[in-house]
PDB file of C-alpha atoms in Angstrom:
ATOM      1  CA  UNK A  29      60.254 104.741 101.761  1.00 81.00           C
ATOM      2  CA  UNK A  30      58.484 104.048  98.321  1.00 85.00           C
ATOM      3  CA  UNK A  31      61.095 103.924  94.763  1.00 85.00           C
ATOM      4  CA  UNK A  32      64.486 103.644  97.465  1.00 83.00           C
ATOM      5  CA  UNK A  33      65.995 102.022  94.320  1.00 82.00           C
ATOM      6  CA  UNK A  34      65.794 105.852  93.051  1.00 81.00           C
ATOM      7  CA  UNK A  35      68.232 107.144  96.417  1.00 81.00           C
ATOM      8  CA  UNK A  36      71.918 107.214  96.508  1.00 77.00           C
ATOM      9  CA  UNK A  37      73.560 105.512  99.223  1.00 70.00           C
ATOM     10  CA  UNK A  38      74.384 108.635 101.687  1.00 72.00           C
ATOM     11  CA  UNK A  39      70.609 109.556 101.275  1.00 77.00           C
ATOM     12  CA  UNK A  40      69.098 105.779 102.686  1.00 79.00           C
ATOM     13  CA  UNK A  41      71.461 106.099 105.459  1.00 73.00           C
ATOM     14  CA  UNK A  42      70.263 109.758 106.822  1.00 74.00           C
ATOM     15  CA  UNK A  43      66.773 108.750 106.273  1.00 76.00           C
ATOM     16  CA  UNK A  44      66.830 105.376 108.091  1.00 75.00           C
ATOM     17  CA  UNK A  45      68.524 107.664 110.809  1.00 71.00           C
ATOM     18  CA  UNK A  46      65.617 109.819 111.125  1.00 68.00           C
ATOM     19  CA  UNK A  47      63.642 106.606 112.357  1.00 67.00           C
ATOM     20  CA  UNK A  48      63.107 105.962 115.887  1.00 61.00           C
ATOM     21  CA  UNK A  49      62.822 107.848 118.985  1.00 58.00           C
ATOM     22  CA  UNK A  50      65.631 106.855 122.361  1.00 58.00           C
ATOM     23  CA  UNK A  51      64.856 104.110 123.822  1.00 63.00           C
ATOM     24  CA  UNK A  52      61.803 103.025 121.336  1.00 69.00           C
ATOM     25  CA  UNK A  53      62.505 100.683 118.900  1.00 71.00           C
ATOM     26  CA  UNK A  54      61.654 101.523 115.302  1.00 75.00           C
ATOM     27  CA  UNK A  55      61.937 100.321 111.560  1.00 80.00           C
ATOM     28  CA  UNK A  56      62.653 101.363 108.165  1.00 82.00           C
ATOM     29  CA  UNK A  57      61.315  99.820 105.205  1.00 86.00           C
ATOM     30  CA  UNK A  58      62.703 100.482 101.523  1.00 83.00           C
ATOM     31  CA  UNK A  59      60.233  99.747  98.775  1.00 86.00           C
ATOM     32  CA  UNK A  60      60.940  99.307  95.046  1.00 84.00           C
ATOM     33  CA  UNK A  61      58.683  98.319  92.354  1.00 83.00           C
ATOM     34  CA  UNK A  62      58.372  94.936  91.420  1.00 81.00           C
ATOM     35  CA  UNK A  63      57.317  94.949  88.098  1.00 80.00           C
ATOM     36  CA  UNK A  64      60.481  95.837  86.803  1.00 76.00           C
ATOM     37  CA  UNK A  65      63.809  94.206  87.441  1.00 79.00           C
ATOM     38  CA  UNK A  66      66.260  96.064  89.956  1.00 74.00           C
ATOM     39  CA  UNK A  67      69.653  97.474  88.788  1.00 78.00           C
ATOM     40  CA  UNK A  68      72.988  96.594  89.711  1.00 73.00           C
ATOM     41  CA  UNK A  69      73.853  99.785  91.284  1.00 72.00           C
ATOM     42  CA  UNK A  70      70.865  99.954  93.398  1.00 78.00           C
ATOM     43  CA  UNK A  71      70.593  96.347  94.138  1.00 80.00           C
ATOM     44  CA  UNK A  72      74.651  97.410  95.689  1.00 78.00           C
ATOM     45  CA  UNK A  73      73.220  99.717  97.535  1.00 79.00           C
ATOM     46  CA  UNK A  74      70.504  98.554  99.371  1.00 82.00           C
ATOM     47  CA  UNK A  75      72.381  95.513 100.129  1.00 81.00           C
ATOM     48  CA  UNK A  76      74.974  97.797 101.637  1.00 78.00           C
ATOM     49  CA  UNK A  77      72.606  99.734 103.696  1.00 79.00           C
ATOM     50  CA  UNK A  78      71.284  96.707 105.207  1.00 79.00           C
ATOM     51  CA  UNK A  79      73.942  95.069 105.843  1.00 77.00           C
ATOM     52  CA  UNK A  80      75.674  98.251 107.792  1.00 71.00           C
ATOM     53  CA  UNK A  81      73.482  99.039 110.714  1.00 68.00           C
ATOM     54  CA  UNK A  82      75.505  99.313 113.713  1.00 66.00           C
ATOM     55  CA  UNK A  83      77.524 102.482 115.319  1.00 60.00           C
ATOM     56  CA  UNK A  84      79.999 103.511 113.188  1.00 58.00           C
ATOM     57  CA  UNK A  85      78.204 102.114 109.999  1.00 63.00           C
ATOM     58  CA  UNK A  86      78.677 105.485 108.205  1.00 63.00           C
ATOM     59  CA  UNK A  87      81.933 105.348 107.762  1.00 59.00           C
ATOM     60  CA  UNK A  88      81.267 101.680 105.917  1.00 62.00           C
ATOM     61  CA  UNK A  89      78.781 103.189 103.778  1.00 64.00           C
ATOM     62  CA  UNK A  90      81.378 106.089 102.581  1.00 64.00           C
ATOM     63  CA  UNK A  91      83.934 103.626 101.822  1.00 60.00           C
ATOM     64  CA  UNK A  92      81.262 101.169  99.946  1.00 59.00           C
ATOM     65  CA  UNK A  93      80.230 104.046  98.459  1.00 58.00           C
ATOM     66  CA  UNK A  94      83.160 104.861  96.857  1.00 54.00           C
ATOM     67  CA  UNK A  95      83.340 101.349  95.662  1.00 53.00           C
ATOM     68  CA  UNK A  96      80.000 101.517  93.806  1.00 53.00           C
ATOM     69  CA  UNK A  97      80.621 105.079  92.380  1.00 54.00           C
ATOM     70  CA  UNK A  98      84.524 105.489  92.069  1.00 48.00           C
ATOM     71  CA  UNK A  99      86.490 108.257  93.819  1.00 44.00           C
ATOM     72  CA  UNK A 100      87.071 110.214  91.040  1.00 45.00           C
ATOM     73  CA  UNK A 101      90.325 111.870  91.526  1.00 44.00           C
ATOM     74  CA  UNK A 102      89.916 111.724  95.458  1.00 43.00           C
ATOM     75  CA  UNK A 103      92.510 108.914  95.841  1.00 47.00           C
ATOM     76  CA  UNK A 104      94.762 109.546  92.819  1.00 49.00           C
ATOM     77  CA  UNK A 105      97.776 111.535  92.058  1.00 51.00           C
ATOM     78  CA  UNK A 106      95.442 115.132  91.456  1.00 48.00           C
ATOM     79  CA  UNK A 107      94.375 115.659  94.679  1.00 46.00           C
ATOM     80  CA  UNK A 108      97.094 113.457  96.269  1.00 45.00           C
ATOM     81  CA  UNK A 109      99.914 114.244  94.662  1.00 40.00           C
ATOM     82  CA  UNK A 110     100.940 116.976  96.863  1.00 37.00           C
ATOM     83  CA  UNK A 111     100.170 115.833 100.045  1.00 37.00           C
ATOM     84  CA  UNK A 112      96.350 116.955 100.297  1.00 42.00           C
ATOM     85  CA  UNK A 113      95.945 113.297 100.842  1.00 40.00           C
ATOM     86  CA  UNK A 114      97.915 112.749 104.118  1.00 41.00           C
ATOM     87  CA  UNK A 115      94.668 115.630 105.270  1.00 46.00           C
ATOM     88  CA  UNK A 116      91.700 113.231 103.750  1.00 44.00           C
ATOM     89  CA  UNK A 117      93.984 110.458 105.826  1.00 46.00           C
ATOM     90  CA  UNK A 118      93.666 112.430 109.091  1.00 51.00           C
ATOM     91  CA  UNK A 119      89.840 112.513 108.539  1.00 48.00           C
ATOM     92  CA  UNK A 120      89.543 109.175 107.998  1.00 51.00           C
ATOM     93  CA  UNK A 121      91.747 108.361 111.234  1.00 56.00           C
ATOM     94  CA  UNK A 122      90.023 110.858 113.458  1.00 53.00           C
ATOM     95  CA  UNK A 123      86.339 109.447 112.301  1.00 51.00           C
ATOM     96  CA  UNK A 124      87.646 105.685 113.301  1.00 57.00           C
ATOM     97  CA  UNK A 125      89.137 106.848 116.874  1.00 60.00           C
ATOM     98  CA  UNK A 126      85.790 108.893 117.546  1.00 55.00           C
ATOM     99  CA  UNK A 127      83.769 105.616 117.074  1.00 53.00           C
ATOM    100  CA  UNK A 128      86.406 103.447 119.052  1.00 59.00           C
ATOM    101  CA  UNK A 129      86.326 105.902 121.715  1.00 60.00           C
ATOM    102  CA  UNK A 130      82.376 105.447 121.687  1.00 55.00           C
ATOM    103  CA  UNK A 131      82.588 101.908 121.841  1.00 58.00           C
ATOM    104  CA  UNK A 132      85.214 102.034 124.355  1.00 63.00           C
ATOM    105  CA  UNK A 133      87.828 100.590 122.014  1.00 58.00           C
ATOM    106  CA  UNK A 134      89.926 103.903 122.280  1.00 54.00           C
ATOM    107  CA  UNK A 135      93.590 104.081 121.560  1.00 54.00           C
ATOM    108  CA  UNK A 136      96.135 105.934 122.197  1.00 54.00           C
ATOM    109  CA  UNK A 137      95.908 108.948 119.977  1.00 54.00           C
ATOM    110  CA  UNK A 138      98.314 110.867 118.441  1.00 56.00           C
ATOM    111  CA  UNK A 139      98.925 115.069 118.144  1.00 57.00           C
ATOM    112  CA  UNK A 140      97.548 116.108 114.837  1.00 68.00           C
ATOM    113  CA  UNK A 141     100.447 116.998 112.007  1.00 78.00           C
ATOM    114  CA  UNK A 142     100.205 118.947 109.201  1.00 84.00           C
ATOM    115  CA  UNK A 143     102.284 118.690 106.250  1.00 87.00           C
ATOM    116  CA  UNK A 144     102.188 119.974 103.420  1.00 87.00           C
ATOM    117  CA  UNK A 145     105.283 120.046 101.081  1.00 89.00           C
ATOM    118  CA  UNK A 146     106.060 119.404  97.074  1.00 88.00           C
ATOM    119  CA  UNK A 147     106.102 115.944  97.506  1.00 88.00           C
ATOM    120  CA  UNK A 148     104.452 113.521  94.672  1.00 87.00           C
ATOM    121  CA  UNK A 149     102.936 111.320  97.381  1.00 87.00           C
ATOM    122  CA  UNK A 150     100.194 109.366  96.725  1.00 86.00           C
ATOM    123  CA  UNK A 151      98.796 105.249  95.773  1.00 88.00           C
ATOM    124  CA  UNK A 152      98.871 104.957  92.027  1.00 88.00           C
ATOM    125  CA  UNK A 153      96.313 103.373  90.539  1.00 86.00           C
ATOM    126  CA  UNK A 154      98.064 100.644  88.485  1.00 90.00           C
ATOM    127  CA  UNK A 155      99.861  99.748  91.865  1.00 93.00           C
ATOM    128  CA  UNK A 156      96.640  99.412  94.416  1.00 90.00           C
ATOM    129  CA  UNK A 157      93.325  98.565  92.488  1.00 86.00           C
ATOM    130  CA  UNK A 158      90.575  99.871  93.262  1.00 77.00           C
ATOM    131  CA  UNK A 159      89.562 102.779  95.726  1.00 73.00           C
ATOM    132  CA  UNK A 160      88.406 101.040  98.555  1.00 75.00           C
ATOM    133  CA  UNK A 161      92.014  99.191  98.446  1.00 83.00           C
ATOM    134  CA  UNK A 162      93.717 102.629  98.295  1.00 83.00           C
ATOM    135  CA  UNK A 163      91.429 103.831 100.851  1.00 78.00           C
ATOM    136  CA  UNK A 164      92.430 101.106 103.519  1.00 81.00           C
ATOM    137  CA  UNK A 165      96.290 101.437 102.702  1.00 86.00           C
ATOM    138  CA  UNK A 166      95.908 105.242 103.429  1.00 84.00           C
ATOM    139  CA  UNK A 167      93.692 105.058 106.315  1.00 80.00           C
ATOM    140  CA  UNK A 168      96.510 102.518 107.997  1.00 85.00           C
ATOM    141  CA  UNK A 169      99.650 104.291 107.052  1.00 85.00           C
ATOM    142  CA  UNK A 170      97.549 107.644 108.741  1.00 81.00           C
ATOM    143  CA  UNK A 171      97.058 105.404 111.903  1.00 82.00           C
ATOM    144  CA  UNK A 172     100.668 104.804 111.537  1.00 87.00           C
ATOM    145  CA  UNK A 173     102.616 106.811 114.402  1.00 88.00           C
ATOM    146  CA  UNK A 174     106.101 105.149 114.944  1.00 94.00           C
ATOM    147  CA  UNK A 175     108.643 103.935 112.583  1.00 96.00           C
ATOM    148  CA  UNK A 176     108.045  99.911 113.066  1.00 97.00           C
ATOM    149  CA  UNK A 177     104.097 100.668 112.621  1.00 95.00           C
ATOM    150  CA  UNK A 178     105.430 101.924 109.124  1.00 95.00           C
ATOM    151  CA  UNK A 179     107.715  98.964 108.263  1.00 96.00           C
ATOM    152  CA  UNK A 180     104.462  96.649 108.956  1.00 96.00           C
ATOM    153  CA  UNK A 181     101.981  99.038 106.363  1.00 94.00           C
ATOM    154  CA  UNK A 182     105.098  98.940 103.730  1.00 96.00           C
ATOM    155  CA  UNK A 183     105.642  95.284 104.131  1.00 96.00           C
ATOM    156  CA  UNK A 184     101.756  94.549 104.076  1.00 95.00           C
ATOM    157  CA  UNK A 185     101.888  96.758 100.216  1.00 95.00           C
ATOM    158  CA  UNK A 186     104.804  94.876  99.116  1.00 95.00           C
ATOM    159  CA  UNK A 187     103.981  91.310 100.063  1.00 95.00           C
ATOM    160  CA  UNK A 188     100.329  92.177  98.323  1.00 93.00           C
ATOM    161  CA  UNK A 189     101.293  94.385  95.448  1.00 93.00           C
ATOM    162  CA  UNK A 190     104.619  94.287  94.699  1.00 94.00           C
ATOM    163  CA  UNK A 191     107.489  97.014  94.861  1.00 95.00           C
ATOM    164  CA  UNK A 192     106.501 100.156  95.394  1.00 96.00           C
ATOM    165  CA  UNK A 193     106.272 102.877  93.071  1.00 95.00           C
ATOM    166  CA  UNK A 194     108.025 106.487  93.349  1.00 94.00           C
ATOM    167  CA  UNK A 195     105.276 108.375  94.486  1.00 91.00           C
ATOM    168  CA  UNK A 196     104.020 105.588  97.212  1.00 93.00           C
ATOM    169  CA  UNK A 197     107.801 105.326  98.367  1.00 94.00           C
ATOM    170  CA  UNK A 198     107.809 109.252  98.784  1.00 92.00           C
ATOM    171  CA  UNK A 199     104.426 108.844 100.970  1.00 91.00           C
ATOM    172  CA  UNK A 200     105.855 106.449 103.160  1.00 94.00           C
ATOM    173  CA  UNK A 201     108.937 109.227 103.527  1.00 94.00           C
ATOM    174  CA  UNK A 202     106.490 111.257 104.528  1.00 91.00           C
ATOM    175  CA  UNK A 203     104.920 108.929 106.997  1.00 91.00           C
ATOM    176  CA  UNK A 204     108.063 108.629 108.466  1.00 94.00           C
ATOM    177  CA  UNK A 205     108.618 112.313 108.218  1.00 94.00           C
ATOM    178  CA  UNK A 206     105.664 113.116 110.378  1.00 91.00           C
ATOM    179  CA  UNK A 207     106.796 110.313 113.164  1.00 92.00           C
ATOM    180  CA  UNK A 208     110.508 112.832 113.309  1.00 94.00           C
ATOM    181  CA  UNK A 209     108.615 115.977 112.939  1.00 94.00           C
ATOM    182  CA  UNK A 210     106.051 114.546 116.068  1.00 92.00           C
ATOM    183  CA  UNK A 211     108.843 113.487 118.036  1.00 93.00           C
ATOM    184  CA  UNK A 212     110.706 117.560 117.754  1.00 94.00           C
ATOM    185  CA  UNK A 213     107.640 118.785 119.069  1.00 93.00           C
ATOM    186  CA  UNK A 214     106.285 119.605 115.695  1.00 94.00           C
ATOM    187  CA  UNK A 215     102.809 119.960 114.530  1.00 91.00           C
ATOM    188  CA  UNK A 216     103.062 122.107 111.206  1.00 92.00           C
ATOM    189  CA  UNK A 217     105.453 122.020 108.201  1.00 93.00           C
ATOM    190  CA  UNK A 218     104.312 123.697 105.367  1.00 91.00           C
ATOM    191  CA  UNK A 219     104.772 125.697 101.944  1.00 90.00           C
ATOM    192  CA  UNK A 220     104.171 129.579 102.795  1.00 91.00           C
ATOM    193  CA  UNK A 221     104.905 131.949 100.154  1.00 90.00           C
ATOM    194  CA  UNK A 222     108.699 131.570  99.308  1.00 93.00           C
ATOM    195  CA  UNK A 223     108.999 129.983 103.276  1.00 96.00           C
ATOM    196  CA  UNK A 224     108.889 126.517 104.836  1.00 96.00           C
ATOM    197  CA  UNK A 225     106.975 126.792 107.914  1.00 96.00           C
ATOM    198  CA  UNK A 226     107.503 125.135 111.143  1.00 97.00           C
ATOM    199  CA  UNK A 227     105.877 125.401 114.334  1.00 95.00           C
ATOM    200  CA  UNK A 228     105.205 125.620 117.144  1.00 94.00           C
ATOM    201  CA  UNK A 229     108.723 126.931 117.560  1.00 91.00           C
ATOM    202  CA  UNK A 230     110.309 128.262 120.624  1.00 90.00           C
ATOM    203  CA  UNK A 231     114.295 128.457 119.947  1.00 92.00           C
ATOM    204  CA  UNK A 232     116.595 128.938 122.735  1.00 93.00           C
ATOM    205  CA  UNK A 233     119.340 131.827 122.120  1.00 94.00           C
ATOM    206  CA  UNK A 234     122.364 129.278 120.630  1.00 94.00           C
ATOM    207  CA  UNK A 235     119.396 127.870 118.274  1.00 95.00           C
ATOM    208  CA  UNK A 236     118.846 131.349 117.153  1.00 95.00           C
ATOM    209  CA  UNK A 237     122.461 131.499 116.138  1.00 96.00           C
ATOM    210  CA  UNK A 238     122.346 128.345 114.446  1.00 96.00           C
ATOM    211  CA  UNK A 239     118.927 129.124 112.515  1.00 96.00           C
ATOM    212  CA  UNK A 240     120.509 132.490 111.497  1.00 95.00           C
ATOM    213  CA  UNK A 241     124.159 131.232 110.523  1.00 96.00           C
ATOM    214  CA  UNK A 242     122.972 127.779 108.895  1.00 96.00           C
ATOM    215  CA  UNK A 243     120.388 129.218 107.224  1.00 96.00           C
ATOM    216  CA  UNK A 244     120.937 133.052 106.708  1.00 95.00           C
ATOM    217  CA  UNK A 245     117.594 135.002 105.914  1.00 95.00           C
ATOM    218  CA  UNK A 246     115.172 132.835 108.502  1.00 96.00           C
ATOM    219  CA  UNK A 247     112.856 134.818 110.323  1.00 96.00           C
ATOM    220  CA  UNK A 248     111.357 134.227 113.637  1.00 95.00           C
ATOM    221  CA  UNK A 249     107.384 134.742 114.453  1.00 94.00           C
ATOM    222  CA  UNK A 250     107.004 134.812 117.676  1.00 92.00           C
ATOM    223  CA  UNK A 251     103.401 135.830 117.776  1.00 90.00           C
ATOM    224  CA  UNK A 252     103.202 132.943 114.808  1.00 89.00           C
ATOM    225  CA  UNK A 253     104.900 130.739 117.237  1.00 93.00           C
ATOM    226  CA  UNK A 254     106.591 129.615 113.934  1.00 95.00           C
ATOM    227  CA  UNK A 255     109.895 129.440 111.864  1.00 97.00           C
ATOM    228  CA  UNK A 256     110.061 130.625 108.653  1.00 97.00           C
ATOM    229  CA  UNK A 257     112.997 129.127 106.242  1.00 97.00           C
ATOM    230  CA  UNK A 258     113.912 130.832 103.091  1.00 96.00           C
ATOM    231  CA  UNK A 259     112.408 127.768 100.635  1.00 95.00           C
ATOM    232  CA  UNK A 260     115.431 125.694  99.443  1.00 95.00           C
ATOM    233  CA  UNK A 261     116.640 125.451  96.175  1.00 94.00           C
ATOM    234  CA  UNK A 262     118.911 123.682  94.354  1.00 93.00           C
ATOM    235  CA  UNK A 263     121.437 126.738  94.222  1.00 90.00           C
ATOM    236  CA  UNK A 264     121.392 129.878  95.639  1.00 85.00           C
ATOM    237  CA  UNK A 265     121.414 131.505  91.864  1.00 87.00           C
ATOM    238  CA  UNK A 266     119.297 129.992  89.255  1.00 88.00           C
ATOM    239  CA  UNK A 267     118.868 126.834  90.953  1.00 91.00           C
ATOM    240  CA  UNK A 268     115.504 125.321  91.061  1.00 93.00           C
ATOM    241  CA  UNK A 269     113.209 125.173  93.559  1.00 93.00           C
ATOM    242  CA  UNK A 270     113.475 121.317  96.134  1.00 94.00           C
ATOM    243  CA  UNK A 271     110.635 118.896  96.000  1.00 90.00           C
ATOM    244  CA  UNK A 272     110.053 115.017  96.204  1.00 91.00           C
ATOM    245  CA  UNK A 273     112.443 113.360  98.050  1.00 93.00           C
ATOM    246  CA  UNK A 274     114.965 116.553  98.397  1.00 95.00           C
ATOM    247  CA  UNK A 275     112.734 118.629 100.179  1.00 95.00           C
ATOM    248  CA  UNK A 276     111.838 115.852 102.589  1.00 95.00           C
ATOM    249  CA  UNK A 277     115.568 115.487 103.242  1.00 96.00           C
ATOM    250  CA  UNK A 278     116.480 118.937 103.846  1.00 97.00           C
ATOM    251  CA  UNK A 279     113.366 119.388 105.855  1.00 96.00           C
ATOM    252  CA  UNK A 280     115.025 116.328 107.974  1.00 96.00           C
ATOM    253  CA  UNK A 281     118.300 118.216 108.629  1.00 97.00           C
ATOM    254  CA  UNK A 282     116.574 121.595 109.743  1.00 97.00           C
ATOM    255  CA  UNK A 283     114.689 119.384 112.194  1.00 97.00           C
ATOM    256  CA  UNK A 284     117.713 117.662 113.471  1.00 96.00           C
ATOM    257  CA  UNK A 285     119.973 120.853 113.375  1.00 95.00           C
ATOM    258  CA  UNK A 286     117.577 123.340 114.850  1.00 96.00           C
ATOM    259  CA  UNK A 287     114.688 121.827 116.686  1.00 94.00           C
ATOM    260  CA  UNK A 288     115.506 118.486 117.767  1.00 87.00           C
ATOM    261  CA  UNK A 289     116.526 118.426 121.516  1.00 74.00           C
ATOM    262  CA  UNK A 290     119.835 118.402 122.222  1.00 62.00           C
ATOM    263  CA  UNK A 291     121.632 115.160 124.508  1.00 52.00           C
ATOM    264  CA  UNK A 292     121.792 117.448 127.220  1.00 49.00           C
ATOM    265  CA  UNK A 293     118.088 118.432 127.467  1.00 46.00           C
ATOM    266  CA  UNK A 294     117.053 114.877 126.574  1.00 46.00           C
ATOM    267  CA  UNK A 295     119.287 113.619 129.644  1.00 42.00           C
ATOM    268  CA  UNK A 296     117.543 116.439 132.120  1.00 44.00           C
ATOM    269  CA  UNK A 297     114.650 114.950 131.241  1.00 44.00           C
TER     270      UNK A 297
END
């Protein structure tokens, strides 16, 4: 490939990828001129794309790509902020378990969640440098599905960056939010309209009761296979609307109250 000094990064790694033919082995050359000094940036990336050649190199060359180039707002508070993050994290997880599984390295995998509440959740900047940093914290609390898998992701960020900030505390909440939501047989909480949605949701007759006397003007979709909670506010009349570490909260009790199994049923089973 003649001027490969003139390619970005995701470009020399789908054109090497067009080289070679099953079981025949084949090679891909990069050319630049040599009159002319090379620049940093493309220097960067041809050493990257050399240096990642193996299954599963893709997924090096996005996040040394981002290093090179900068996310943007991709990792920061914008797109974060309200928990479109904890979906980029899911990606990132379910591209790592699909080349484990390849390489026979599977592990045990976890139901998909989705959550998406006000919550100011993200990795500020001034509190993990750089977006490849960032990106590894969120791609580990993502793989993080129990409580003491937590604990060892918020230790790591303390020991190597200090306290944590508001909005990285509230995104470990709701990492631990998602391991309680899992274990109710959750897979969806979300922000519909003036609702909080959560399914799937299948309420025996004394849950019903409880849903509709602990939190009067619920409504059940059965064809949904959801829940739909008025959204909570801070009081019934003029109150303001939850978010942060509220809604997180409250979201906790309707779990526990209404879709949490009881002692009983956890006994019989």
């Amino acid at each position: 490939m003649d001027g490969a000094d003139k390619y970005g990064l995701s470009q020399l790694h789908q054109l090497r990828g067009r080289v070679g033919r099953g079981r025949e082995r084949a090679y891909a050359y990069f050319l630049y001129p040599s009159e002319k000094p090379l620049g940093e940036v493309a220097l960067e990336r041809l050493k990257a794309v050399a240096a990642h050649n193996e299954l599963g190199a893709g997924m090096q060359l996005a996040m040394k790509d981002l290093e090179i180039r900068g996310a943007g707002n991709l990792l920061g508070g914008e797109q974060s902020g309200h928990i479109q993050g904890v979906g980029f994290d899911l990606y990132i997880r379910l591209v790592g378990e699909a080349v484990a599984e390849y390489r026979g390295e599977a592990e045990e995998k976890a139901a998909d969640m989705k959550i998406e509440l006000p919550v100011n959740a993200h990795l500020p900047h001034d509190y993990v440098p750089g977006e490849r940093l960032r990106l590894e914290a969120y791609r580990k609390l993502a793989a993080a599905i129990t409580n003491e898998a937590i604990d060892e992701v918020l230790a790591e960020l303390v020991d190597r960056y200090g306290e944590p900030p508001l909005p990285a505390k509230n995104l470990i909440a709701v990492a631990r939010f998602r391991v309680g939501a899992r274990e109710a047989g959750l897979s969806d909480v979300a922000l519909q309209g003036n609702f909080i949605r959560f399914s799937p949701a299948q309420l025996p007759e004394s849950k019903v009761m409880r849903l509709n006397r602990m939190y009067p003007g619920s409504q059940i979709k059965p064809a949904l296979d959801a829940v739909l909670l008025p959204k909570p506010k801070t009081a019934r009349i003029g109150g303001r609307d939850l978010q942060d570490a509220e809604i997180l909260e409250w979201a906790n009790t309707v779990i526990e109250a209404i879709f949490a199994a009881s002692p009983a049923t956890q006994t019989a089973g």
